[in-house]
XYZ file of C-alpha atoms in Angstrom:
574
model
C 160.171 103.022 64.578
C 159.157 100.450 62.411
C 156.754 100.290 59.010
C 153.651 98.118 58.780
C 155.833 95.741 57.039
C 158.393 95.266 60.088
C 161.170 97.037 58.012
C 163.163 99.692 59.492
C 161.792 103.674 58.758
C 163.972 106.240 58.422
C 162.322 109.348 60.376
C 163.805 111.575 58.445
C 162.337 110.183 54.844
C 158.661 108.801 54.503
C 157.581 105.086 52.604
C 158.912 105.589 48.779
C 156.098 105.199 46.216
C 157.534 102.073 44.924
C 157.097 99.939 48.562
C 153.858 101.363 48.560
C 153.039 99.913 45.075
C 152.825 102.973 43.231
C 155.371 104.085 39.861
C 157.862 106.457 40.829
C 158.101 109.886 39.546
C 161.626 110.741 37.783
C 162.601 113.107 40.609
C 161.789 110.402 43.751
C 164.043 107.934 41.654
C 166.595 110.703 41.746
C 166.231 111.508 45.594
C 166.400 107.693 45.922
C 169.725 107.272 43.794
C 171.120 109.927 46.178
C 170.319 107.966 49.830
C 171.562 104.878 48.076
C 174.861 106.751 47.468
C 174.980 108.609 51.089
C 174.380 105.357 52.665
C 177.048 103.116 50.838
C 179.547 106.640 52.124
C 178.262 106.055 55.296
C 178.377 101.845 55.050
C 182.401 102.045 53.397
C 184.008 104.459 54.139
C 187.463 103.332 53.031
C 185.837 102.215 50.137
C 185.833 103.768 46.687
C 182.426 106.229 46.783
C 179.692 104.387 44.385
C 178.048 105.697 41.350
C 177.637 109.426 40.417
C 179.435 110.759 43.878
C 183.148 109.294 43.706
C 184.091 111.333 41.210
C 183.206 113.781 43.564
C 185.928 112.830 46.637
C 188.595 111.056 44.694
C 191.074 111.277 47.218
C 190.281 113.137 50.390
C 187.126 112.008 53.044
C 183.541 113.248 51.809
C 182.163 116.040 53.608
C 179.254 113.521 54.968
C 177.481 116.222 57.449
C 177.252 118.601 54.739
C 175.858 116.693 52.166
C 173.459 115.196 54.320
C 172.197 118.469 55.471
C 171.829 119.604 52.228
C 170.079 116.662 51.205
C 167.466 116.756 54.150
C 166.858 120.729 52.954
C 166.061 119.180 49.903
C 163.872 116.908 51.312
C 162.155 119.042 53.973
C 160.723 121.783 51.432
C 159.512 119.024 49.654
C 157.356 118.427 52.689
C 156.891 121.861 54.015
C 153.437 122.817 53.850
C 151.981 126.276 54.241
C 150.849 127.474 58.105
C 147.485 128.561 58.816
C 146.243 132.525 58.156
C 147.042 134.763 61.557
C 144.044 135.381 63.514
C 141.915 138.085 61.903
C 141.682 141.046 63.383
C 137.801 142.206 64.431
C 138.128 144.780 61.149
C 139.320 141.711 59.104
C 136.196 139.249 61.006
C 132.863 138.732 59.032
C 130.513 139.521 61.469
C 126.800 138.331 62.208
C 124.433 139.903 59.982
C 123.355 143.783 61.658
C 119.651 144.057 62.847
C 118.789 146.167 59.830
C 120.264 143.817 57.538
C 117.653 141.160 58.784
C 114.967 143.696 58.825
C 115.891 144.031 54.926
C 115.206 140.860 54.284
C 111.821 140.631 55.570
C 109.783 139.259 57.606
C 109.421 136.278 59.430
C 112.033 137.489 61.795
C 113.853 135.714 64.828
C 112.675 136.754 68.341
C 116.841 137.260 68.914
C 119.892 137.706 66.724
C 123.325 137.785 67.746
C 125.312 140.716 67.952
C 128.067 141.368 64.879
C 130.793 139.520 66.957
C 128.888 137.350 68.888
C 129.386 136.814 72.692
C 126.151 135.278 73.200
C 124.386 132.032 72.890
C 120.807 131.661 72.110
C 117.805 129.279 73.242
C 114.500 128.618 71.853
C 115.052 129.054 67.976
C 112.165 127.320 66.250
C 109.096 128.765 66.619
C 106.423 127.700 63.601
C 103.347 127.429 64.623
C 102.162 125.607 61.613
C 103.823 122.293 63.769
C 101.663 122.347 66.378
C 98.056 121.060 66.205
C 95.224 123.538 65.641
C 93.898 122.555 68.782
C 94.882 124.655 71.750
C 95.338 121.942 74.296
C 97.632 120.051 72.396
C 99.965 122.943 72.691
C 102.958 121.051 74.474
C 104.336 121.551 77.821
C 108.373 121.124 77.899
C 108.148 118.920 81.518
C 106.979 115.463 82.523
C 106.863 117.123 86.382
C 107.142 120.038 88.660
C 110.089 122.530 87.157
C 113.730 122.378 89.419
C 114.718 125.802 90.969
C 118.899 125.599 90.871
C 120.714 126.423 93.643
C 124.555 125.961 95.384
C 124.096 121.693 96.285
C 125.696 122.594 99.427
C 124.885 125.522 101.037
C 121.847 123.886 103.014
C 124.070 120.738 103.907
C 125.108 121.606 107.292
C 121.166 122.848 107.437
C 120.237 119.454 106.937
C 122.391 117.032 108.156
C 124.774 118.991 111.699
C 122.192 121.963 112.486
C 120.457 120.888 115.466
C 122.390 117.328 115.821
C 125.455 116.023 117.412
C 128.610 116.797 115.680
C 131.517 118.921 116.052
C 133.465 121.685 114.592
C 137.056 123.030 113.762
C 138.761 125.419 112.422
C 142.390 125.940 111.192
C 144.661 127.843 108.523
C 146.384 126.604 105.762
C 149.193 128.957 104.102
C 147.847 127.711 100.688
C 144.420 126.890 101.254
C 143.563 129.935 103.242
C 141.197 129.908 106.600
C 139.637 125.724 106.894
C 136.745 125.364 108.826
C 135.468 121.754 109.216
C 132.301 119.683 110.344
C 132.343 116.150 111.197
C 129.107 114.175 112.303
C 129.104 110.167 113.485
C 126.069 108.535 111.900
C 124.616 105.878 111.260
C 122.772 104.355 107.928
C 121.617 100.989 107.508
C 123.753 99.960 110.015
C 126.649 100.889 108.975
C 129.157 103.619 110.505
C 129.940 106.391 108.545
C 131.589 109.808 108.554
C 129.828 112.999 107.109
C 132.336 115.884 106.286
C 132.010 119.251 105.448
C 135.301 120.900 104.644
C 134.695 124.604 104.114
C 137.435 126.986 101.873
C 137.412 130.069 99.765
C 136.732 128.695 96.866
C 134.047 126.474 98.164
C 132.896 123.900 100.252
C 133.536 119.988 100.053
C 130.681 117.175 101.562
C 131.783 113.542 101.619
C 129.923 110.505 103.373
C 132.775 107.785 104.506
C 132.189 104.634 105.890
C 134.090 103.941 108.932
C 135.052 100.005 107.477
C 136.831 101.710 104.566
C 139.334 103.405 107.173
C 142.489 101.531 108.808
C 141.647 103.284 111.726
C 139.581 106.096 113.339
C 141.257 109.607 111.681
C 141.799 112.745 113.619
C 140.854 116.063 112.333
C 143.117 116.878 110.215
C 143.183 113.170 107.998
C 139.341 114.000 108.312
C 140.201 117.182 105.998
C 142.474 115.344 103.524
C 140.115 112.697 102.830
C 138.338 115.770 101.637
C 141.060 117.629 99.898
C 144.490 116.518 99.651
C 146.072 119.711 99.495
C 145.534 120.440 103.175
C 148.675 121.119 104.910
C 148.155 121.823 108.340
C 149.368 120.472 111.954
C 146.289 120.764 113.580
C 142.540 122.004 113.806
C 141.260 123.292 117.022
C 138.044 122.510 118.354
C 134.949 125.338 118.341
C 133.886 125.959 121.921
C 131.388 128.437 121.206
C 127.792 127.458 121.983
C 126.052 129.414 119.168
C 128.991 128.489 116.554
C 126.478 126.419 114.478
C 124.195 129.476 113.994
C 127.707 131.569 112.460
C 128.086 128.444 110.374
C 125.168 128.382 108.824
C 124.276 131.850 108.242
C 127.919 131.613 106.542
C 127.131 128.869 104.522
C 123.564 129.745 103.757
C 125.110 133.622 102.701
C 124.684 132.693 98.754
C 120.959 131.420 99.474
C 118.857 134.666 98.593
C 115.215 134.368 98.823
C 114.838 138.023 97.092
C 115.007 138.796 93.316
C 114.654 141.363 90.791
C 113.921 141.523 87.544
C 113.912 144.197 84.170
C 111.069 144.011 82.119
C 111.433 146.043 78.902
C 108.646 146.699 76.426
C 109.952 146.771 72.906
C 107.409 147.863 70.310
C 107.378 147.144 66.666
C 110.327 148.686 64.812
C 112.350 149.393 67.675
C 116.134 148.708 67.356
C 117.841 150.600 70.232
C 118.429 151.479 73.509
C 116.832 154.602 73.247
C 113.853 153.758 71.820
C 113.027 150.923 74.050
C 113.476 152.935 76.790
C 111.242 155.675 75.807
C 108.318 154.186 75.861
C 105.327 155.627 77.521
C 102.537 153.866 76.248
C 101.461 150.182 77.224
C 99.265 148.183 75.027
C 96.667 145.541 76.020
C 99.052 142.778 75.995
C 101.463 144.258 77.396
C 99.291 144.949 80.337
C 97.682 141.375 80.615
C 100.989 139.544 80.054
C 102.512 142.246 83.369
C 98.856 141.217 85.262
C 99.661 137.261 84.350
C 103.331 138.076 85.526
C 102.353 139.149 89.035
C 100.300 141.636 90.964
C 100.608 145.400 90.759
C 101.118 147.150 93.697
C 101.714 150.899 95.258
C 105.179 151.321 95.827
C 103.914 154.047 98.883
C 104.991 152.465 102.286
C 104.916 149.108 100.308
C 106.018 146.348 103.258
C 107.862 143.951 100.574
C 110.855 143.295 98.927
C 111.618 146.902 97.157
C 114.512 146.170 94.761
C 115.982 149.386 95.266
C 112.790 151.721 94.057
C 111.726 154.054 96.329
C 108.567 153.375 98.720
C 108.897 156.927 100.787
C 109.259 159.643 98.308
C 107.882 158.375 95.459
C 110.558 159.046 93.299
C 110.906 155.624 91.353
C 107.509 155.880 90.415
C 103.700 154.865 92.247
C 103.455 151.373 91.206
C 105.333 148.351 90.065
C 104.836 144.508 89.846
C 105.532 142.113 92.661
C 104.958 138.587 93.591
C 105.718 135.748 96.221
C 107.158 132.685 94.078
C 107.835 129.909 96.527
C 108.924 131.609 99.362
C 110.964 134.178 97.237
C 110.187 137.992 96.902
C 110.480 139.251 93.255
C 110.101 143.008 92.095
C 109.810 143.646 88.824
C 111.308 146.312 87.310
C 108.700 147.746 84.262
C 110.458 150.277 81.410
C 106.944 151.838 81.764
C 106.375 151.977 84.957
C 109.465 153.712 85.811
C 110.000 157.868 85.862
C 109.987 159.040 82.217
C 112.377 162.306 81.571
C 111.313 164.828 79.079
C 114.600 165.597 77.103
C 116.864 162.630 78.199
C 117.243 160.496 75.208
C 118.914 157.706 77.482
C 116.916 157.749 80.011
C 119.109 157.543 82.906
C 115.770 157.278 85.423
C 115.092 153.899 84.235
C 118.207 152.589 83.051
C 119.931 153.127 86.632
C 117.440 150.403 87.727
C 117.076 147.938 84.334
C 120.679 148.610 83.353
C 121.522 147.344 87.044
C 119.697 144.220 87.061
C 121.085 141.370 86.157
C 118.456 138.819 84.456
C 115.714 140.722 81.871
C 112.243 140.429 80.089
C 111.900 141.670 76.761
C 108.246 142.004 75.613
C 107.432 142.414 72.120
C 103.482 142.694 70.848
C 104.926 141.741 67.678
C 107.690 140.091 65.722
C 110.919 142.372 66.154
C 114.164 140.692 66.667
C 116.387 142.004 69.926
C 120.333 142.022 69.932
C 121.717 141.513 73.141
C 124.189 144.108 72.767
C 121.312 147.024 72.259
C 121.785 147.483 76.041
C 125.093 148.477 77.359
C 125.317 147.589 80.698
C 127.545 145.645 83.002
C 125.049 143.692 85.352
C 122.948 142.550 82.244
C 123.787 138.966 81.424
C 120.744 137.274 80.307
C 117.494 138.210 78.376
C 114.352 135.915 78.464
C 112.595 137.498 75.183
C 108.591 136.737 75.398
C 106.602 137.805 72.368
C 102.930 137.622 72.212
C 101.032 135.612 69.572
C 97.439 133.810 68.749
C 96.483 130.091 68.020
C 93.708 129.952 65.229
C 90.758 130.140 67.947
C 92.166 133.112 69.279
C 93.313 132.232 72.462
C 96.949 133.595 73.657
C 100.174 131.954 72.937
C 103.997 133.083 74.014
C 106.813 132.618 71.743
C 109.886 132.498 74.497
C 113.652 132.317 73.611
C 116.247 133.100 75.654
C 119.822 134.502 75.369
C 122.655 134.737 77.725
C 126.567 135.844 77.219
C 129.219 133.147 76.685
C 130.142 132.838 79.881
C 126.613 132.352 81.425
C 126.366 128.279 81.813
C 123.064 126.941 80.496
C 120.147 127.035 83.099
C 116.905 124.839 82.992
C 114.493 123.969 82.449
C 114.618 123.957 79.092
C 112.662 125.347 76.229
C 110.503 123.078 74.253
C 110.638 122.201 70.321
C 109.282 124.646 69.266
C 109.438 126.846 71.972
C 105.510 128.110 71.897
C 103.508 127.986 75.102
C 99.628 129.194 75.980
C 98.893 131.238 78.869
C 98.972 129.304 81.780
C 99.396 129.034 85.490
C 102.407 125.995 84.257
C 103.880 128.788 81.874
C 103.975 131.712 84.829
C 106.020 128.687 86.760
C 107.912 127.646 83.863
C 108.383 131.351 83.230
C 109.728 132.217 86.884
C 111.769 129.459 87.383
C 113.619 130.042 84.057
C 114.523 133.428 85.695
C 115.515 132.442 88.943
C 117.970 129.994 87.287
C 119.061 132.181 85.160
C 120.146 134.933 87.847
C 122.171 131.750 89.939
C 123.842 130.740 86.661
C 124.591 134.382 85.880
C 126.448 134.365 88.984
C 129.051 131.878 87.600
C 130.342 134.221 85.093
C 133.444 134.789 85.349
C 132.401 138.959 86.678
C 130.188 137.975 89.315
C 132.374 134.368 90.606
C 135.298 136.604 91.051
C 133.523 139.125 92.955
C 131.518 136.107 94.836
C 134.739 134.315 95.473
C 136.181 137.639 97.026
C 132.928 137.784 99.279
C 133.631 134.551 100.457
C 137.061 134.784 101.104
C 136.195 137.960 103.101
C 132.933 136.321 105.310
C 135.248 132.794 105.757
C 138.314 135.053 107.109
C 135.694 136.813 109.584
C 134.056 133.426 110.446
C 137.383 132.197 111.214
C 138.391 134.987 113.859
C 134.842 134.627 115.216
C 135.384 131.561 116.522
C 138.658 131.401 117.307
C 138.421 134.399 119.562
C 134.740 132.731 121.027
C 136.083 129.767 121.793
C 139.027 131.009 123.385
C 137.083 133.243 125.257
C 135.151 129.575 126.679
C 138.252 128.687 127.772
C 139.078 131.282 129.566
C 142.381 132.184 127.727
C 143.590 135.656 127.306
C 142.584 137.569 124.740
C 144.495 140.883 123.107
C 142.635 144.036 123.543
C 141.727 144.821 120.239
C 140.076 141.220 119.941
C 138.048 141.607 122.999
C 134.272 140.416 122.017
C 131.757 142.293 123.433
C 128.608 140.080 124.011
C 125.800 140.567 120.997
C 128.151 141.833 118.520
C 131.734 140.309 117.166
C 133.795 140.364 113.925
C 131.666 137.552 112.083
C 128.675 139.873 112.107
C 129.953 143.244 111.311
C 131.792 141.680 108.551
C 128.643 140.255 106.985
C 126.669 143.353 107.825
C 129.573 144.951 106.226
C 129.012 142.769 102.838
C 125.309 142.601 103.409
C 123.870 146.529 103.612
C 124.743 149.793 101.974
C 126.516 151.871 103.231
C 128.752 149.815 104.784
C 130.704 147.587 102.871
C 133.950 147.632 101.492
C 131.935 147.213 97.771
C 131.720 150.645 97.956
C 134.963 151.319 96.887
C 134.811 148.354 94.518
C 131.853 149.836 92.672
C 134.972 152.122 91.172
C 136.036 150.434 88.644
C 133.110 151.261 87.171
C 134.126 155.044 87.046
C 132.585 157.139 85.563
C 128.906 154.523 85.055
C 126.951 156.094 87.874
C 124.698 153.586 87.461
C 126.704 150.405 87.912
C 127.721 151.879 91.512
C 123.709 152.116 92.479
C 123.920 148.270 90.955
C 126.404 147.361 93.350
C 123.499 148.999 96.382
C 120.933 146.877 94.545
C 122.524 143.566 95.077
C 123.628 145.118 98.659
C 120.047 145.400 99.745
C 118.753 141.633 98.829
C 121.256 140.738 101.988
C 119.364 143.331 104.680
C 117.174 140.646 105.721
C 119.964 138.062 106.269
C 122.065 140.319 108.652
C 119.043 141.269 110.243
C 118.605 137.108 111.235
C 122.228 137.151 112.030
C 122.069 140.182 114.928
C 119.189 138.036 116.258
C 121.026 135.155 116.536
C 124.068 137.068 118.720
C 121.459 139.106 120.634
C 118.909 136.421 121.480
C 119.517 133.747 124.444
C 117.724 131.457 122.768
C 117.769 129.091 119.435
C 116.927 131.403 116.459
C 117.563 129.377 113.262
C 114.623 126.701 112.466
C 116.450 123.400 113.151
C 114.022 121.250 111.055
C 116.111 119.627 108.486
C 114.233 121.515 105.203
C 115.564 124.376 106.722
C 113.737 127.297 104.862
C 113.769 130.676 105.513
C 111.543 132.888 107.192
C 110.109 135.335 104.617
C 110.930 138.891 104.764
C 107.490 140.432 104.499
C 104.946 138.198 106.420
C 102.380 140.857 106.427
C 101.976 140.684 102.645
C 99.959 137.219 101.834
C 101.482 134.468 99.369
C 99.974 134.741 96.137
C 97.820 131.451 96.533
C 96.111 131.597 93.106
C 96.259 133.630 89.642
C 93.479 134.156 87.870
C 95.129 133.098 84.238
């Protein structure tokens, strides 16, 4: 190691103060004196010892090791420097400010404010109206086009680019990968060859395009998969013989696509700080009512033909109405505080918690300003809040306030708010407005709760998948099969595994619903989330039972909705 000046450093003693330019102190001249006089020991050591150390070792060999150590002691708690505090405890933390602290202070309050020890991230902080002009229209819109729904990039792949074309399919097992199952399609752009891959695994699925000039030569199967990953270690894939494979594949890839949602909408009146209160409410006022009318339509849950979101359309025991819309091609249900069963004597009620409590994504409505903590809640599902308070421009006419909040783990979702985050009542708000909650549910989903109990799904429908066509397409062949993995024709392992996943009553969730013991309501959450896959299974049994071509092969590929007889909501009135 050498100084800016090209002289040799010692490692074990910094630049003195007088090479640097600067006076030295009487103790550094000192230390100095002493290297000198280690070093000439070190430099002669048949010599007579210089200055103020010979008299130490007249006659007999210095003790070099143990002077030296003492000196670098010396030197090292010159330099020792104190460590940073331990951690603090959560008794020793400062927490957030309390929600009565803030209401202390006064008003104007914040639509949200973070729990004492945080966990949350907020959206949409600035809202002063005084920025904006006093002129309605100029009101901003946060988009320059039409607002993105989010979605897994490749779960419509083979949908769009194998279903219904020429390509081929394999499978194969990898004792560290898990179950492989592979598409390959020859095509041709611009003329030039290329090579589309889709390399499914339980953790997820990889899509490459390759051009054929970039390869030495034309790869087989399994160099096909390790252009995709390079951890693939595998002899072989075997080829998928089964005619209706590509309907398994897609159903299997297609399984995270859900075209049904639900939402909590909780109205929070003035003053209200908890759980309780907010829950109790029985009484709806004016805008509360318009903003649920702008939000979608209100229907009678008796014998209702849509998308139910677990409330009750025989007995009536959810309540008589909700609200429900049709959002491009996707079924929402709403689930209203108010509109839910109210129980005389249950402070928490359980009635409509069991349904909020279980959803995942929220509204919070407030008439006026009344700041919500995330944490007022306690539930497990709950994992991001869209808080919508109503307010007036100066001719009267009805703004929103929006912010939003999600927990740390929740990646941010679009679109996103504007500066400052004010928008009048408009058919591009109710989109804005929907979107934002449709995103938010599919980035919920990537928490680190839901991905491992995703991840486990897939694992679980890829492993089925797998044995489906392996037994099919040995069956083609003509090959013996074992008598437990006889197929019988319109049913097989793929399907009663995803039925198993998809409905209640079935599925293995059941007993995974547990670890919430004890929270009777986050086992009816698990049945929620159960029931938005009825629909998909019910495709799937089609596909096995009917002789002919059930999926759509068009390359947009969407899905059929679930409730035909109920019309699209063509138009609002706003």
């Amino acid at each position: 190691m050498r100084s800016c000046g090209g002289l040799p450093r010692c490692p074990l003693f910094p630049l003195d103060a007088e090479s640097l330019g600067r006076p030295l102190t009487l103790q550094q001249r000192r230390s100095e004196e002493e290297v000198r006089c280690i070093s000439d020991v070190v430099d002669s050591p048949t010599q007579g010892v210089p200055c103020a150390l010979a008299s130490a070792v007249p006659s007999k060999t210095v003790d070099l090791f143990e002077m030296i150590e003492k000196m670098q002691g010396s030197r090292l708690d010159e330099q020792r420097c104190s460590l940073p505090a331990p951690l603090k405890t959560e008794e020793e933390y400062i927490p957030y400010p309390s929600i009565h602290e803030v209401l202390q202070k006064g008003w104007p309050y914040p639509l949200i404010i973070l729990p004492q020890f945080g966990g949350y991230w907020i959206e949409g902080t600035s809202h002063n109206l005084s920025s904006l002009s006093p002129t309605l229209s100029d009101v901003p819109f946060p988009w320059s086009g039409k607002v993105k729904l989010e979605s897994d990039p490749t779960a419509k792949l083979y949908r769009k680019h194998f279903l219904g074309k020429e390509h081929q399919n394999f499978y194969s097992s990898d004792m560290s990968l898990g179950y492989l199952v592979l598409s390959v399609k020859y095509e041709q752009i611009e003329k030039q060859e290329n090579l589309r891959l889709l390399l499914r695994t339980r953790t997820g699925t990889k899509h490459d395009l390759i051009p054929i000039s970039c390869l030495n030569e034309f790869p087989n199967a399994v160099q096909m998969a390790k252009l995709l990953c390079e951890d693939v270690n595998v002899e072989r894939f075997f080829p998928v013989l089964y005619p209706k494979a590509s309907q398994l594949i897609v159903a299997f890839d297609e399984h995270v696509i859900s075209n049904n949602f639900k939402f909590g909408v909780i109205y929070q009146k003035p003053g209200q700080t908890t759980e309780e209160e907010v829950f109790s409410n029985t009484e709806e006022s004016l805008g509360f009512l318009e903003f649920l009318d702008f939000l979608g339509d209100k229907i009678q849950l008796q014998d209702f033909r849509g998308f139910r979101g677990g409330l009750d359309v025989t007995r009536g025991q959810t309540g008589t109405e909700s609200v429900y819309t049709n959002f491009q091609g996707k079924e929402i249900m709403f689930h209203v505080s108010t509109k839910l069963p109210f129980t005389e004597g249950d402070s928490q009620q359980l009635q409509r918690k069991r349904h909020i409590g279980n959803d995942i994504v929220a509204i919070i409505f407030q008439d006026e300003s009344t700041p919500f903590v995330p944490d007022m809640i306690a539930s497990n599902f709950l994992h991001a809040y869209v808080v919508v308070q109503l307010t007036h421009g100066t001719t009267g006419d009805t703004l929103y306030k929006v912010s939003v909040t999600a927990r740390d783990d929740v990646p941010f979702f679009g679109p996103p708010l504007p500066n400052p985050a004010i928008f009048r009542k408009s058919a591009e708000f109710r989109e804005f407005l929907l979107v934002k909650l449709i995103n938010a549910e599919y980035s919920c989903y990537r928490a680190e709760k839901f991905a491992k109990l995703e991840e486990r799904t897939r694992s679980a429908l890829l492993e089925s998948l797998f044995e489906e066509l392996q037994l099919r397409s040995r069956s083609m062949m003509g090959l013996p099969v074992g008598e437990d993995d006889k197929i019988e024709n319109g049913s097989g392992g793929f399907l009663e595994n995803f039925k198993s996943f998809a409905l209640p009553g079935r599925s293995p969730s059941r007993t995974r619903a547990s670890r919430f013991h004890g929270r009777r309501s986050s086992a009816i959450g698990i049945e929620n989330i159960q029931e938005e896959k009825r629909d998909t299974a019910e495709r799937i049994q089609k596909v096995l039972d009917s002789p002919g071509t059930f999926f759509d092969l068009k390359s947009d590929g969407s899905s059929s909705p679930s409730s035909p007889e109920f019309p699209s909501r063509k138009s609002k009135h706003i």
